[in-house]
Structures are given as structure tokens and as C-alpha cells.
Amino acid sequence: MVTVLLLPLLLLAAEGMATNTISLNGQWIVSSGDISVPGTVPGSMYTALIASGRIGDPYFRMNDKEYGWIGDRDWAYTRTFQVTADTLAYPRVVLVCEGFDTVATVTVNNQTVGTSMNMFVRYVYDIKQALVVGQNSITVQFQSATGYVKQVASSLPYDILPTCVPPQYHGACGANLIRKTQCSFSWDWGPSFPTQGIWRDIYIQAYNTAVIRDVTSETSKNADGTWHLKVDIFMETIAQLPVHGQLEVKLYPTSVTSSKQVNLVKQNDSVSFNINIPKSAAIDEWWPNGYGNQSLYDLYVFYTDSLGTMNNKKIRIGFRTVELVQDYVSVNKSLGRTFYFRINGRPIFLKGSNWIPADSFLERVTRDRVYNYLKSAADVHMNTLRVWGGGIYEMDIFYEIADELGIMLWQDFMFACAMYPTHPAFIDSVKQEVTYQVRRMKHHPSIIVLSGNNENEKALVQDWYGTGVNFTLYKADYLKLYIDTVRSIVMAEDTSRPFLASSPSNGVETQAEGWVANAPYDTHYGDIHEYKYLTPFYDPSVLRIPRMCSEYGLQSYPSLEGLEPVYNDTDVDYWSDLNDYRNHHPFGNVEMMAEAIQYVNLPNCPDRKQRFSDLIYVTQIDHAVGMRTWSEHYRRWQNRLDSDGQGNTMGALYWMLADIWQAPTWASIEYGGKWKMLHYYAANFFAPTIISPTMDGDFLDVYIVMDELPVKETRQDDTYQLIFKPKTNPRPFSIFDLNTWGNPPASHTRATGPPSEFDGTLYIEMYSWNSFTALKSWSVPFTMNTTAQSVFRADIDTMVQSAQCTRRSTCFLVLHFGDRVAGPSTWYTLSTFSGAQGLEKAKLQISNLRASTVQNQFTFTLTSDKIAPFVWLEAIGVKGRFSDNGFLMYQPNMTLTYLAWEAVDVNKLTAALTVKSLMDVYY
């Protein structure tokens, strides 16, 4: 008997005992007509052409347009490989293709062995009869995606809408006719590069009797509190004859193990294990970021056949439960339903963003880049990302890192903003896709919900593309694809997490209305997507109050540092032709300026390049302030309803996290990883405890919002700390309006026991814009007994008069409890900055830069002789992030840190640092 501690060694020893694997990754020849260049697999024809010097940077200027011919041509991948007699002696030899992009024919030694129609399917082809001992050749002949969709479109009995993207996208038509990354044909935030290539691993696998193809797992709680583990093992055998062997499952580092003799009776067969884990195994739960540890376990599966040969597979799993709670919020059912997630029995407010592909050329997306983006999300207290349905089912490393960091994932299936075909070949391909992807992703504890598509229910009902002309036809297609096909497969394959037909949707209300709701954007049900341009983005009264908002956003520009590698000098102007071309959102540049002038005065530097840099800075201010306004609005409404039944908001996922290229978009992280101002603001508005002031007419209303109620407040050595309830406390807090406590509507589902309480003191200070000395301060004792609560309300003009402030436009507020530096704090203006009076240009200086005890982390002092709004620090040419940025400096000095993501010394960092604030953009 092998002990548990030897499992990793056993796994290594077992590799290859029952199989012989020949990797075909690496160098291939990529060719089209008279072009033939070396190419690397995984890869695409674009990166092959870049590496050979045939083309330049595809992201430079309008190269997406200049290089359009590349995507319109057919490309072939060819190479040779060696096969030994020992390999051919195996009964079965297959070619395993983890990802072809997209329409392809595969030949081995000039014999056709298979075809591909779907980028999101793993293909396995029997190639034994095509192989010879010695040198062999393989060719993957791709068909242009743009050419393929034209053929499909011409053969369809009616148009699949929309037939093309808007002209401002500068893209290709027909993305919805091919099972490929939808945004590779362009989007309003990304370019058109319809790639071809072998985008994931490809290898030859020879085996004796059977191999493990997939392993999935589900975890659930038994009535006695112990865990149940269900493991499904999907096997591939050599033939239709029965295959005998033994399967063994081991959970490391516990002593849990289970084994059984199996008879596999068909070529693709499966075996299930149902394991009740004893209390003695002491399983630690997996928790979202901010709620506890991300405990993960290695699950090993070993298969030993009747010949004594073995193969194996390992996955990493976490133990957690997921519930999507959709209870009626009133007894008479007239006010809609809740919509929130419970993880391990605890209600969790989803704080986060949306994820799109990190690059148009997926082979360039490294583990380091994915980790940087996801760690940047976790560092600003995000606990959720929505994997948007117009990209890809992400690479394994993405899900693995999300598991490790506690980033919950709302996973769309890859259908977005369009109608789709439902002819038999398309449906058959989708069935393969959904089955394969669910089995590939199922074991990841980070994935908490599956959604059939992005916005397609809403698009259908609101007639975005002309579906109203034949609504019955397009509705039938919708139901056939997402309900009859996608949902039916998900229900058969994965019951461990909820399924939503679309995002946004009305959840179970959508289902009750036959899966296409009359108003699938109702704030009383499910989730909404909310975009409001040209409205006062800093005013929450213009916003709706949903159960959850899974998309909302504004645009901003990335830094000039980020744009310069892809711009010419003549392009560096806000109103240049390239700048207009680069913004795919119709009238996006005009919108940003129209929004900006509602809040700040526009920069007026006579130097064209500096003025462009200043305008970039202004767009980032609006972006950050707008998303702060929206996000805090949603958090404030998490446990109360208005008179119309709106509220109980339990999620805020802004659009979007990181850019696919260098352009104006909704992202908070630039292409390459640099944080925009919004991302720094997210660290504050997504913090576990925030002070959130807002105006209700002429009244200042101050809320405190907490992810969970703390036990007490402590101060030691001038350090402020909230001691929170232990994460394993079995009594979750209530998300419902405290006023209903003790006499809740019968439809409310509550945890046992009343909410905890927290006593504290809120300090409010009023400053004028021309002095570091507060005009007046107020101390406000409060008791928190729910997670979002108004603790102070007063007429703002009375407060202004009491502080002897001249008028609202000359003053602002600072709010905190405990220490202003270490404890929760915020600032709030009483007017827009375009109307603020008393602001003067500040002299900001950086000094005393020194390395800290943390590797690649530096501290420095920032001083100012005036109050400085939106202080913006940059480290030009050095990748990393600051401890804070974009802040209001209302004290003459402060200490900050810079965490470099690369090796750098003090001298280089000193030369790289720059700083400015709002008044520096006016001359």
C-alpha cells in the first residue's frame, strides 16, 4: 500500500507507463500561397508572421485594417515527426488536438484523419493506420474564418442577425456563424484579428487498453455536516469490446481513498465514485477572497488495466457549496425576488468586474500576465469576475489562479450580442462544445454560476438587430440553442452550481415566462446591465436600483505611456484621425468630453502633446469618480427596499477589468497591466468596510457598509483595526432590511439569530479648498446592526453655515472613524470641480525614496503646499503599482509605497517618478 505522502512520487513514476505521448508543440511551417514562415505551436499565423519579420506590430496605428488580408487568406500548418515501432505496436494511436482555430482539415501522410469546426472543442482522431515507422508528416489546412462565414451566410434560409458589426468597430462580419472567439471579428473595445492556428496543445497518444480523458468533481454537504465528494471519470478505450481494470481515487493530503473494479463496455465510457468523507479528514472549506482561506486539495485518479499498466490524472479541487437565492421579497409576491449567492451558507455581495481575453493573440497570454491581472483584482478586494461570453472559455491557468486567489467566476458560454444558427451541424457542434467545456471546468471551486449567453435574451426582446420582424422565428432559435441544447447538457453534466439562461436575465422569473421574459432587465429580478452616457455620472439619483448589476461602466483613455508605442507623433492629439479610429464605441471621444465638462474644466495647455496627456488624465478622473458613485450606490442598497420594491442589491461587477489592446475602453487595467485611476479607486469602494456619503436632495446621508459585521474596534499604537467575526461562524448575517427583523415576511429565508452589532464613532470634518486646517468637525456615535446602514443625516446647508464655510462650492468633507490613515476614510465634495472655488495650483514634491524590507517595494514621502485633488503618480518605464493614487491630498505630507513588478533600483525609480494634480492641467 502506497502511503499518502508518496503520492506525488507515484504520480511521476506512473507517467507514460500505459501510454506513449509525442508532443507536436513547437516549430511548424505556416504557409499561404507564396508565404512560408516558421511558426510556433500553440500559436497563430499572425504571431508567426511577426516573428519572421513579415509584418510589424499588429496593434500599431491602423494595422488591424492594414493587415486585413491576413485573416482573409487560408493558412496551413505543416511539420514532420518521428514514430518508432514501439509506438505503432500499441493497439490504439490517436492525435489529440486541444484546440484548433477554427475550420480545418487534418491530414497525416496525405491521409485525411479528421476535421475541425469549433475552436472550443477537443478533437481526438484515430491515426494509427496513417502512420509509418520513421518520419511522418502532418498538415492542418485552415480555412479563413471570414471566407467560411460568407459561405455559411449564403446557404442559410434567413439572416442570422446581426449580419455585421457596426462600422465604427472596423471589423469583420459573421462572427455569430462560426464557433470561434466572437471578439476576434472586433468589438467596441477591441480590434479585428480573425486568427487561424493551433491555439492549444497537440500531441500523439498511444495506449494499450484505456486512458483517462477527463475527471470531474462535485462537493456537497451531508446532513451531519460532513462532506460528500462525487467524482466522475471519463474513459476512452481501444474498441467496442469490454475492458477490465481498476480505478482508484485519492484525496491528498488526506487519507481518503476509494477504489473499484470496472468494466468499460463502450469506447467512451464513464465511472462514478460517491465518497462520504469522514469528519476525521478535517476538510477545510474554500472561501472567496476576503472571507477566509482558499483551501485546495489534490485529487488523484489512477487506472490500472488487466495488463498491469497504469495511467493517471490529477485535478485540484475545493470544498464549498453554492446557492443562488431567489426568494420572494414580499408575502403577496408583488415586489419581485431576491437574487444573491450564498457560499458555504453565507450571503456574499459580489464585488468585481468583467473579464475579456487578455490579447487578440492568445498564445501571447502567459501565466505571469494572467496572475498579474487576477492578483490586481484580488488586491483591490474583488471577489468575483464575470467571464464574458464573447471571448473564450479561458485557459486552465486562468481557472487555477482564480481558485488560488479566491476570485469567484460567473462563467458565460461563448455566445454574445447576437442571434445564432440552429441548423443540425451547428447544434451538434455546440453539444460537443458544452459537454467538453463543462467537464473541463467543473472541478474548479471558483466557478459559481454558468450563464447561457451574454445579452441575447435582452437583445431579442428589445429588437436590437431587427428580430422583431420575425420574433417567433428568432425566439424559437433562442430556445432551441440555449434551453433545449445548452441547458439540457448542463443539467445532465453539472448540478453543483446554478445555471442562468442569459445575462442579464430575470432568473427564475425568466424561466416562469417561458425562458424569454417580457422585460429581462427588470430591477425586481435577476441581474441587469446598466450604461448611462452623458448623464451626471457623479450623481447616484440617475441610477436604477437592481438586485444585482453584472455590467456597468464608462470609458477612459489609457496612459500616454501606454499609447506611445502604437501611435505616431502626429497621432498624439485627442481629435486626431487615429484617435477617432481607435475608439470603436460610436461617438465615444465626444461622449467622454461631454461627460468631463459636467464635472471639471477641460485642460487648456497650448502644447498639443501635453494637452492630450492632460485630457487622458481627465477621462480617467471621470471614469474613477463614476464607477465609485455607481459601486457605492449598489453597496448601499444591499439590505433595504424602496417603496417600489427595488433594492436588496447584492452584486456590482463593473465593465471591465483589463484591456485587449491599447485604446480607449471601459477597462480599469491597461493592456500590459498598468492600473488606471479607476483601479486604485476600486481598492477603496470595494474595501471590506467603507464610509459612503451621498446627497438626498439637500440632505447629506452617510452610510457605512461592511462585508460582515465586526466584533469590536481596537486601537493600538495609533493603529486602527476592526476585528471581524471568525469566517467559520455558522451564523450568517441577514441581507434584508433590519426593519423587518422579528416579523419577516413569510417568504424571507433567514439565518437563525439576530444580526450582530458594532458600536463606533464617525468623524466628519469640513475643509475649505484653500486650507489644510479643518473648519469644523462632528463626532457621530453610531450602532451598526446590519451590513449597510445610514448612520448620519443632516441638512448640508446647515452644516455649511455651522462650519462658517462661505458656500458649498468652497468646501468639502473628510469622513473617517478611527485613525484617518489606517482606518476607513473617504472624502466628499459639495460641488463639481468645475464649480469649486478656492483651489490653487499645488507644489507637489517626492522625497526620501528608499527600499523597504519587502522585495521590490519602495517607500517615499509626498509633500504639498496646497490641497491637491486627484493626485496622480506615475513611474514611467517601471512596471508596478502605488499604495494609493488619484487621491485628494488634504494634508501637507503623506507616506506612500511603490511595489515594482520587476527588479529596479532606487536611482532608476527616482528618475521614473512623476506627480501632478488637477490644477496642473490649467495654464
Short mmCIF file of N, CA and C in Angstrom, two decimals, residues 732-790:
data_model
loop_
_atom_site.label_atom_id
_atom_site.label_comp_id
_atom_site.label_asym_id
_atom_site.label_seq_id
_atom_site.Cartn_x
_atom_site.Cartn_y
_atom_site.Cartn_z
N PRO A 732 -24.72 33.28 9.48
CA PRO A 732 -24.56 34.36 8.51
C PRO A 732 -25.41 35.56 8.90
N PHE A 733 -24.96 36.72 8.43
CA PHE A 733 -25.77 37.91 8.67
C PHE A 733 -26.95 37.93 7.70
N SER A 734 -27.94 38.74 8.02
CA SER A 734 -29.10 38.90 7.13
C SER A 734 -28.82 39.99 6.13
N ILE A 735 -29.26 39.79 4.90
CA ILE A 735 -29.11 40.86 3.92
C ILE A 735 -30.37 41.72 3.85
N PHE A 736 -31.39 41.37 4.64
CA PHE A 736 -32.66 42.05 4.47
C PHE A 736 -32.78 43.28 5.36
N ASP A 737 -33.73 44.10 5.06
CA ASP A 737 -33.99 45.33 5.78
C ASP A 737 -34.19 45.03 7.26
N LEU A 738 -33.39 45.69 8.08
CA LEU A 738 -33.46 45.45 9.52
C LEU A 738 -34.85 45.72 10.07
N ASN A 739 -35.59 46.62 9.45
CA ASN A 739 -36.92 46.98 9.95
C ASN A 739 -37.89 45.80 9.94
N THR A 740 -37.58 44.80 9.13
CA THR A 740 -38.47 43.64 9.08
C THR A 740 -38.03 42.56 10.07
N TRP A 741 -36.91 42.81 10.78
CA TRP A 741 -36.43 41.77 11.70
C TRP A 741 -37.44 41.55 12.82
N GLY A 742 -37.64 40.30 13.17
CA GLY A 742 -38.57 39.96 14.23
C GLY A 742 -39.96 39.67 13.69
N ASN A 743 -40.27 40.20 12.52
CA ASN A 743 -41.57 39.93 11.90
C ASN A 743 -41.39 39.88 10.39
N PRO A 744 -40.51 38.99 9.91
CA PRO A 744 -40.20 38.96 8.48
C PRO A 744 -41.35 38.39 7.68
N PRO A 745 -41.48 38.83 6.43
CA PRO A 745 -42.47 38.21 5.54
C PRO A 745 -42.23 36.71 5.47
N ALA A 746 -43.29 35.97 5.30
CA ALA A 746 -43.17 34.51 5.31
C ALA A 746 -42.24 34.00 4.23
N SER A 747 -42.10 34.77 3.15
CA SER A 747 -41.28 34.30 2.03
C SER A 747 -39.80 34.51 2.28
N HIS A 748 -39.42 35.27 3.30
CA HIS A 748 -38.00 35.51 3.55
C HIS A 748 -37.34 34.27 4.15
N THR A 749 -36.20 33.93 3.62
CA THR A 749 -35.41 32.86 4.21
C THR A 749 -34.30 33.50 5.02
N ARG A 750 -34.25 33.21 6.31
CA ARG A 750 -33.28 33.88 7.18
C ARG A 750 -32.39 32.85 7.86
N ALA A 751 -31.18 33.31 8.16
CA ALA A 751 -30.33 32.53 9.04
C ALA A 751 -30.86 32.68 10.46
N THR A 752 -30.54 31.75 11.31
CA THR A 752 -31.01 31.83 12.69
C THR A 752 -30.24 32.89 13.45
N GLY A 753 -30.93 33.55 14.39
CA GLY A 753 -30.26 34.53 15.24
C GLY A 753 -30.30 35.91 14.65
N PRO A 754 -30.35 36.94 15.50
CA PRO A 754 -30.38 38.32 15.03
C PRO A 754 -29.00 38.76 14.54
N PRO A 755 -28.93 39.87 13.79
CA PRO A 755 -27.64 40.37 13.36
C PRO A 755 -26.78 40.79 14.54
N SER A 756 -25.47 40.74 14.37
CA SER A 756 -24.57 41.26 15.38
C SER A 756 -24.63 42.78 15.37
N GLU A 757 -23.99 43.40 16.35
CA GLU A 757 -23.96 44.85 16.41
C GLU A 757 -22.52 45.32 16.48
N PHE A 758 -22.30 46.57 16.04
CA PHE A 758 -21.00 47.18 16.14
C PHE A 758 -21.18 48.65 16.51
N ASP A 759 -20.57 49.05 17.60
CA ASP A 759 -20.62 50.44 18.04
C ASP A 759 -19.35 51.16 17.62
N GLY A 760 -19.50 52.36 17.12
CA GLY A 760 -18.35 53.15 16.72
C GLY A 760 -18.67 54.62 16.71
N THR A 761 -17.71 55.40 16.27
CA THR A 761 -17.88 56.85 16.16
C THR A 761 -17.42 57.31 14.79
N LEU A 762 -18.31 57.99 14.09
CA LEU A 762 -17.99 58.57 12.78
C LEU A 762 -17.54 60.02 13.00
N TYR A 763 -16.44 60.37 12.37
CA TYR A 763 -15.94 61.74 12.44
C TYR A 763 -16.11 62.39 11.06
N ILE A 764 -16.75 63.54 11.05
CA ILE A 764 -16.94 64.30 9.81
C ILE A 764 -16.25 65.64 9.98
N GLU A 765 -15.38 65.97 9.03
CA GLU A 765 -14.63 67.22 9.08
C GLU A 765 -14.91 68.01 7.81
N MET A 766 -15.13 69.30 7.95
CA MET A 766 -15.35 70.17 6.80
C MET A 766 -14.11 71.05 6.61
N TYR A 767 -13.62 71.06 5.37
CA TYR A 767 -12.45 71.85 4.99
C TYR A 767 -12.87 72.84 3.90
N SER A 768 -12.15 73.93 3.83
CA SER A 768 -12.23 74.79 2.65
C SER A 768 -11.10 74.39 1.72
N TRP A 769 -11.27 74.70 0.44
CA TRP A 769 -10.29 74.27 -0.55
C TRP A 769 -8.93 74.96 -0.39
N ASN A 770 -8.87 76.01 0.41
CA ASN A 770 -7.61 76.78 0.48
C ASN A 770 -6.89 76.61 1.81
N SER A 771 -7.20 75.54 2.59
CA SER A 771 -6.53 75.39 3.87
C SER A 771 -6.46 73.93 4.28
N PHE A 772 -5.32 73.56 4.89
CA PHE A 772 -5.18 72.21 5.44
C PHE A 772 -5.86 72.07 6.80
N THR A 773 -6.34 73.16 7.37
CA THR A 773 -6.96 73.13 8.69
C THR A 773 -8.48 72.99 8.56
N ALA A 774 -9.03 72.03 9.27
CA ALA A 774 -10.47 71.81 9.20
C ALA A 774 -11.22 72.99 9.79
N LEU A 775 -12.33 73.35 9.14
CA LEU A 775 -13.18 74.42 9.66
C LEU A 775 -13.97 73.96 10.87
N LYS A 776 -14.45 72.73 10.81
CA LYS A 776 -15.24 72.20 11.91
C LYS A 776 -15.28 70.68 11.78
N SER A 777 -15.47 70.02 12.92
CA SER A 777 -15.63 68.57 12.90
C SER A 777 -16.83 68.17 13.74
N TRP A 778 -17.43 67.04 13.38
CA TRP A 778 -18.57 66.48 14.09
C TRP A 778 -18.22 65.04 14.50
N SER A 779 -18.58 64.66 15.70
CA SER A 779 -18.42 63.28 16.17
C SER A 779 -19.81 62.65 16.25
N VAL A 780 -19.97 61.53 15.60
CA VAL A 780 -21.29 60.91 15.49
C VAL A 780 -21.22 59.47 15.99
N PRO A 781 -21.66 59.21 17.23
CA PRO A 781 -21.73 57.81 17.68
C PRO A 781 -22.78 57.05 16.87
N PHE A 782 -22.51 55.79 16.59
CA PHE A 782 -23.47 55.00 15.83
C PHE A 782 -23.41 53.55 16.27
N THR A 783 -24.47 52.84 15.97
CA THR A 783 -24.53 51.40 16.19
C THR A 783 -24.91 50.74 14.88
N MET A 784 -24.06 49.87 14.42
CA MET A 784 -24.34 49.11 13.19
C MET A 784 -24.98 47.79 13.57
N ASN A 785 -26.15 47.50 13.02
CA ASN A 785 -26.75 46.19 13.24
C ASN A 785 -27.20 45.56 11.93
N THR A 786 -26.71 46.10 10.85
CA THR A 786 -26.87 45.47 9.55
C THR A 786 -25.69 45.92 8.70
N THR A 787 -25.47 45.28 7.58
CA THR A 787 -24.20 45.48 6.87
C THR A 787 -24.13 46.74 6.02
N ALA A 788 -25.24 47.41 5.80
CA ALA A 788 -25.23 48.70 5.10
C ALA A 788 -26.28 49.57 5.78
N GLN A 789 -25.82 50.67 6.36
CA GLN A 789 -26.73 51.42 7.21
C GLN A 789 -26.40 52.91 7.18
N SER A 790 -27.42 53.74 7.10
CA SER A 790 -27.25 55.17 7.25
C SER A 790 -27.00 55.48 8.73
#
